[in-house]
Every structure is written in C-alpha cells, then in structure tokens.
Tab-separated table of C-alpha atoms and ligand atoms in Angstrom:
chain	number	residue	atom	x	y	z
L	1	PHE	CA	26.536	39.535	149.115
L	2	ALA	CA	29.585	41.795	148.712
L	3	LEU	CA	31.489	39.831	151.379
L	4	LEU	CA	30.882	36.577	149.529
L	5	LYS	CA	32.211	38.146	146.318
L	6	ASN	CA	35.741	37.750	147.675
L	7	THR	CA	35.310	34.032	148.226
L	8	ARG	CA	33.884	33.691	144.698
L	9	MET	CA	37.007	35.476	143.425
L	10	LEU	CA	39.232	33.081	145.416
L	11	LYS	CA	37.363	30.109	143.915
L	12	ALA	CA	37.899	31.530	140.422
L	13	VAL	CA	41.642	31.704	141.142
L	14	GLN	CA	41.751	28.140	142.492
L	15	LYS	CA	39.777	26.919	139.471
L	16	ASN	CA	41.485	28.866	136.667
L	17	ALA	CA	45.020	29.690	137.811
L	18	THR	CA	48.082	27.459	138.177
L	19	LYS	CA	49.433	27.120	141.725
L	20	GLY	CA	52.767	28.951	142.071
L	21	ASP	CA	52.256	30.963	138.874
L	22	PRO	CA	51.607	34.652	139.754
L	23	GLU	CA	50.848	35.634	136.128
L	24	SER	CA	48.021	33.084	135.954
L	25	VAL	CA	46.610	34.353	139.286
L	26	ILE	CA	46.610	37.929	137.958
L	27	SER	CA	44.921	36.842	134.692
L	28	ALA	CA	42.312	34.747	136.500
L	29	ILE	CA	41.299	37.685	138.716
L	30	ASP	CA	41.229	40.138	135.807
L	31	TYR	CA	39.077	37.741	133.734
L	32	TYR	CA	36.672	37.182	136.636
L	33	CYS	CA	36.326	40.900	137.430
L	34	ARG	CA	35.952	41.959	133.811
L	35	HIS	CA	33.432	39.280	132.766
L	36	LYS	CA	31.678	38.129	135.955
L	37	GLU	CA	31.782	40.589	138.892
L	38	TRP	CA	33.495	43.983	139.057
L	39	ALA	CA	35.826	44.300	142.049
L	40	MET	CA	38.119	47.077	143.259
L	41	ASN	CA	41.488	45.597	142.207
L	42	VAL	CA	43.878	48.062	140.595
L	43	GLY	CA	43.278	45.959	137.466
L	44	ASP	CA	45.161	45.142	134.274
L	45	GLU	CA	45.389	48.632	132.737
L	46	LYS	CA	46.585	50.565	135.809
L	47	GLY	CA	48.467	47.378	136.761
L	48	LEU	CA	50.839	47.896	133.833
L	49	ILE	CA	51.676	51.387	135.159
L	50	LEU	CA	52.192	49.912	138.650
L	51	ASP	CA	54.531	47.291	137.127
L	52	SER	CA	56.600	49.894	135.268
L	53	VAL	CA	56.982	52.243	138.253
L	54	LEU	CA	57.852	49.287	140.492
L	55	THR	CA	60.470	47.957	138.065
L	56	GLU	CA	62.001	51.439	137.863
L	57	VAL	CA	62.171	51.785	141.680
L	58	ASN	CA	63.173	48.142	142.335
L	59	PRO	CA	62.450	48.548	146.081
L	60	SER	CA	64.112	46.431	148.778
L	61	THR	CA	61.328	47.351	151.216
L	62	ALA	CA	57.827	48.159	149.955
L	63	LEU	CA	54.555	48.986	151.706
L	64	GLU	CA	51.003	48.523	150.408
L	65	LEU	CA	48.088	50.212	152.169
L	66	GLY	CA	44.893	48.371	151.269
L	67	THR	CA	45.443	44.690	150.441
L	68	TYR	CA	41.819	43.871	149.575
L	69	CYS	CA	42.076	40.395	147.929
L	70	GLY	CA	45.803	40.596	147.228
L	71	TYR	CA	45.702	41.306	143.488
L	72	SER	CA	48.158	44.243	143.634
L	73	THR	CA	50.081	42.454	146.374
L	74	VAL	CA	50.764	39.651	143.860
L	75	ARG	CA	51.546	42.205	141.116
L	76	ILE	CA	54.118	43.901	143.352
L	77	ALA	CA	55.632	40.808	145.017
L	78	ARG	CA	56.177	38.982	141.691
L	79	LEU	CA	58.504	41.805	140.558
L	80	LEU	CA	60.553	42.155	143.777
L	81	SER	CA	64.258	41.221	143.656
L	82	PRO	CA	65.355	38.266	145.825
L	83	GLY	CA	65.553	39.262	149.495
L	84	SER	CA	63.221	42.249	149.047
L	85	LYS	CA	60.124	42.475	151.213
L	86	LEU	CA	56.559	43.763	150.875
L	87	ILE	CA	54.435	44.650	153.894
L	88	THR	CA	50.726	44.943	153.102
L	89	VAL	CA	48.097	46.380	155.482
L	90	GLU	CA	44.395	45.402	155.486
L	91	PHE	CA	41.904	46.266	158.212
L	92	ASN	CA	39.003	44.096	156.959
L	93	PRO	CA	39.522	40.515	158.278
L	94	ALA	CA	37.366	38.923	155.546
L	95	PHE	CA	39.445	40.625	152.832
L	96	ALA	CA	42.687	39.658	154.647
L	97	ALA	CA	41.627	36.006	154.885
L	98	VAL	CA	41.049	35.787	151.114
L	99	ALA	CA	44.240	37.754	150.358
L	100	ARG	CA	46.396	35.361	152.389
L	101	GLN	CA	45.100	32.443	150.323
L	102	ILE	CA	45.547	34.228	146.985
L	103	ILE	CA	49.100	35.346	147.889
L	104	ALA	CA	49.929	31.767	148.961
L	105	TYR	CA	48.337	30.313	145.802
L	106	ALA	CA	50.679	32.550	143.771
L	107	GLY	CA	53.610	31.163	145.815
L	108	LEU	CA	54.640	34.613	147.054
L	109	GLN	CA	54.025	34.210	150.794
L	110	ASP	CA	57.764	34.348	151.605
L	111	LYS	CA	58.065	37.867	150.126
L	112	VAL	CA	54.913	39.273	151.713
L	113	THR	CA	53.931	40.106	155.291
L	114	LEU	CA	50.195	40.814	155.600
L	115	VAL	CA	49.335	42.838	158.700
L	116	GLU	CA	45.707	43.168	159.792
L	117	GLY	CA	44.501	46.378	161.379
L	118	PRO	CA	43.955	50.103	160.780
L	119	SER	CA	46.855	51.694	158.865
L	120	GLY	CA	46.848	54.679	161.263
L	121	ASP	CA	47.614	52.397	164.198
L	122	LEU	CA	50.080	50.110	162.381
L	123	ILE	CA	52.311	52.650	160.615
L	124	PRO	CA	53.833	53.993	163.890
L	125	LYS	CA	54.726	50.398	164.877
L	126	MET	CA	56.448	49.447	161.606
L	127	LYS	CA	60.035	50.312	162.640
L	128	ALA	CA	59.870	48.440	165.950
L	129	ARG	CA	57.914	45.445	164.634
L	130	PHE	CA	59.665	44.848	161.320
L	131	GLY	CA	63.030	46.612	161.701
L	132	ILE	CA	62.213	48.851	158.741
L	133	LYS	CA	64.574	51.835	158.261
L	134	SER	CA	62.382	53.382	155.561
L	135	PHE	CA	60.202	52.285	152.626
L	136	ASP	CA	61.576	52.707	149.101
L	137	PHE	CA	58.081	52.305	147.627
L	138	VAL	CA	54.545	52.819	148.998
L	139	PHE	CA	51.340	51.862	147.113
L	140	LEU	CA	48.320	53.733	148.506
L	141	ASP	CA	45.072	51.942	147.677
L	142	HIS	CA	43.000	51.990	150.871
L	143	TRP	CA	40.255	54.374	151.993
L	144	LYS	CA	40.828	57.537	150.013
L	145	ASP	CA	40.384	59.829	153.024
L	146	ARG	CA	43.316	58.046	154.695
L	147	TYR	CA	45.832	58.943	151.959
L	148	VAL	CA	46.795	62.342	153.464
L	149	PRO	CA	46.859	61.403	157.164
L	150	ASP	CA	48.832	58.223	156.469
L	151	THR	CA	51.319	60.035	154.220
L	152	LYS	CA	51.909	62.564	156.999
L	153	LEU	CA	52.281	59.668	159.451
L	154	LEU	CA	54.892	57.998	157.215
L	155	GLU	CA	56.830	61.299	157.116
L	156	ASP	CA	56.566	61.855	160.881
L	157	CYS	CA	57.675	58.281	161.641
L	158	GLY	CA	60.705	58.639	159.353
L	159	LEU	CA	59.380	55.800	157.158
L	160	VAL	CA	60.027	57.710	153.919
L	161	SER	CA	63.428	59.104	152.994
L	162	GLU	CA	64.918	61.020	150.042
L	163	GLY	CA	63.990	59.161	146.881
L	164	SER	CA	61.113	57.146	148.379
L	165	VAL	CA	58.307	56.782	145.820
L	166	LEU	CA	54.603	56.977	146.691
L	167	LEU	CA	52.169	55.642	144.078
L	168	ALA	CA	48.492	56.375	144.777
L	169	ASP	CA	45.550	54.608	143.103
L	170	ASN	CA	42.157	56.222	142.385
L	171	VAL	CA	43.216	59.851	142.526
L	172	ILE	CA	40.387	60.673	140.041
L	173	CYS	CA	37.799	57.923	140.694
L	174	PRO	CA	36.585	57.588	143.431
L	175	GLY	CA	39.063	60.457	143.860
L	176	ALA	CA	41.545	61.720	146.431
L	177	PRO	CA	41.416	65.524	145.877
L	178	GLU	CA	42.980	66.435	149.237
L	179	TYR	CA	45.874	64.041	148.548
L	180	LEU	CA	46.494	65.526	145.081
L	181	LYS	CA	46.560	69.006	146.609
L	182	TYR	CA	48.935	67.824	149.340
L	183	VAL	CA	51.580	66.155	147.169
L	184	ARG	CA	51.303	68.619	144.264
L	185	ASN	CA	51.649	71.742	146.444
L	186	SER	CA	54.312	70.411	148.800
L	187	PRO	CA	57.953	71.363	148.070
L	188	ARG	CA	58.890	67.979	149.538
L	189	TYR	CA	57.383	65.993	146.635
L	190	GLU	CA	57.940	65.796	142.908
L	191	SER	CA	54.591	64.529	141.540
L	192	ARG	CA	53.390	63.141	138.213
L	193	TYR	CA	49.949	61.933	137.074
L	194	TYR	CA	49.543	58.758	134.988
L	195	LYS	CA	46.175	58.943	133.196
L	196	SER	CA	44.306	55.650	132.895
L	197	ASN	CA	40.843	54.178	133.580
L	198	LEU	CA	39.009	52.850	136.618
L	199	GLU	CA	39.630	49.114	136.716
L	200	TYR	CA	37.597	47.127	134.155
L	201	THR	CA	35.702	50.269	133.010
L	202	LYS	CA	35.975	53.195	130.553
L	203	VAL	CA	35.680	55.749	133.371
L	204	GLU	CA	38.757	57.956	133.767
L	205	ASP	CA	41.013	57.281	136.730
L	206	GLY	CA	44.767	57.493	137.225
L	207	LEU	CA	47.771	56.955	139.452
L	208	GLU	CA	49.787	59.757	141.058
L	209	LYS	CA	53.504	59.063	141.480
L	210	SER	CA	55.205	61.281	144.079
L	211	VAL	CA	58.923	61.177	144.854
L	212	PHE	CA	59.809	62.299	148.391
L	213	LEU	CA	62.650	64.827	148.222
L	214	GLY	CA	63.611	64.601	151.903
A	1	LIG	O1	36.281	53.237	147.363
A	1	LIG	C1	36.045	52.472	146.440
A	1	LIG	C2	34.671	52.057	146.166
A	1	LIG	C3	33.655	52.976	146.381
A	1	LIG	C4	32.341	52.611	146.120
A	1	LIG	C5	32.052	51.319	145.655
A	1	LIG	C6	33.078	50.418	145.452
A	1	LIG	C7	34.390	50.782	145.708
A	1	LIG	C8	37.162	51.998	145.563
A	1	LIG	C9	36.964	51.999	144.172
A	1	LIG	C10	38.018	51.654	143.321
A	1	LIG	C11	39.268	51.334	143.857
A	1	LIG	O2	40.338	51.022	143.047
A	1	LIG	C12	39.473	51.339	145.246
A	1	LIG	O3	40.735	51.068	145.698
A	1	LIG	C13	38.403	51.645	146.118
A	1	LIG	N1	38.584	51.519	147.553
A	1	LIG	O4	37.613	51.233	148.263
A	1	LIG	O5	39.704	51.656	148.041
A	2	LIG	MG1	42.107	51.193	144.091
C-alpha cells in the first residue's frame, strides 16, 4: 500500500499541476499530502526555511541525501542559478522512479542528477564520477541514522570545504539526536536550529543549519 502511495502522488501531480511549472508541482504535492495522504516530504512550512537558506547560500553545486518523490529536489532545483547543479541520492528504486517523473514534470531535469544507491557507497565516488570539487550546500533528509556517518564521509572525502552549509531535516521528529550532538559539539561547525513542525502536522520538528568552518 505504501509503495503505491508514491504513484498516487505522481498521478495527483500529473492531474493538478502544470507541466514545466515547479510552483504548481510543489502546490499539488502539498495539497495531496495535507488533504489526502500524509507523506514524508519536507513540506510547505519547513520548505519555506529550506528556500530561504538555499537563496542565502546560492550554491553552484548542491547535494541532497534522500530524494523520496522529488518534492525537495524540485524546491531546491527551482531556486538554483543558471549552470548550478543538484545531485540527489535515493536508494529505493520505486521512490527514484517516481522522483524522476516528478522532476521531469517540473521541467528541472537539466539541473538535477538523480543517483540510485546507498549514500554510504555513492559519496566516496562523487569526485571521480561527477568532477565535484566540494558541495556548497547539502540537504540531509534520508535515514536519520545515516546523518552522522555520511557527514563524516563528506568531510573525509573532502566534499565539504570552509563555508559549506549542511541543512538537516527532522532533527526533532523522527529525530536525529546523535547528529545534533555531533554538529553542535564540533568546533568545525557553526550550528543553528530553525523551529518548525513535522510536515502537514502540528507536531514539533525543525531544521538544523550547520556551516562547516574548515
Ligand atoms: O523516517 C521517517 C518516517 C518514520 C516512520 C514513518 C514514516 C516516516 C521520516 C519522517 C519524516 C520525514 O521528513 C522523513 O524525511 C522521514 N524519513 O524517512 O526520512
Ligand atoms: Mg524529512
């Protein structure tokens, strides 16, 4: 049932959004998830915080861990400057298949590279495969117990440099307590918590923004 939810979400986009119009894709998904079936998109409320941090950073290379159906992928890609690139990682092939179609429906496929597989395996291959020097912006929204190991991996692979910004979803709900400890206690990060709510609910959640100091 849960797997089919993604195809129902895709159908809602194809029915209610305008092809090539990212804003209408975002609204169609938010409407569907708020009124029909909850789904784990970052959502409209935390999405505004994502938009503002992204606009401030204006990354030329961005990474998203956890594509799911591509909602935040579309939110990020629609705000990228011309020539900037977003790489998004999803290990679930059913999610990836829906995300590709939603990203294409929004007309953003030229700005986005979706890579299928486990983030822990793919991160060490990023430099060689995509000629990335380092990421200016990373959105962490995948399995919460991967936030710390993958952040360490990004550091060890030289994929974050001074000024790189990490933005992590769900640090309160479902929660990423180890990650909060890691970035808040490390002298290598300057961290700040943006209080909000779990997507489409009144439950508290928030985003943690951490600037890598090098
Ligand atoms: O882990 C869940 C989850 C746990 C239990 C049931 C449904 C979802 C979740 C909830 C909200 C999110 O924003 C999110 O990114 C995730 N996730 O899986 O990465
Ligand atoms: Mg999330």
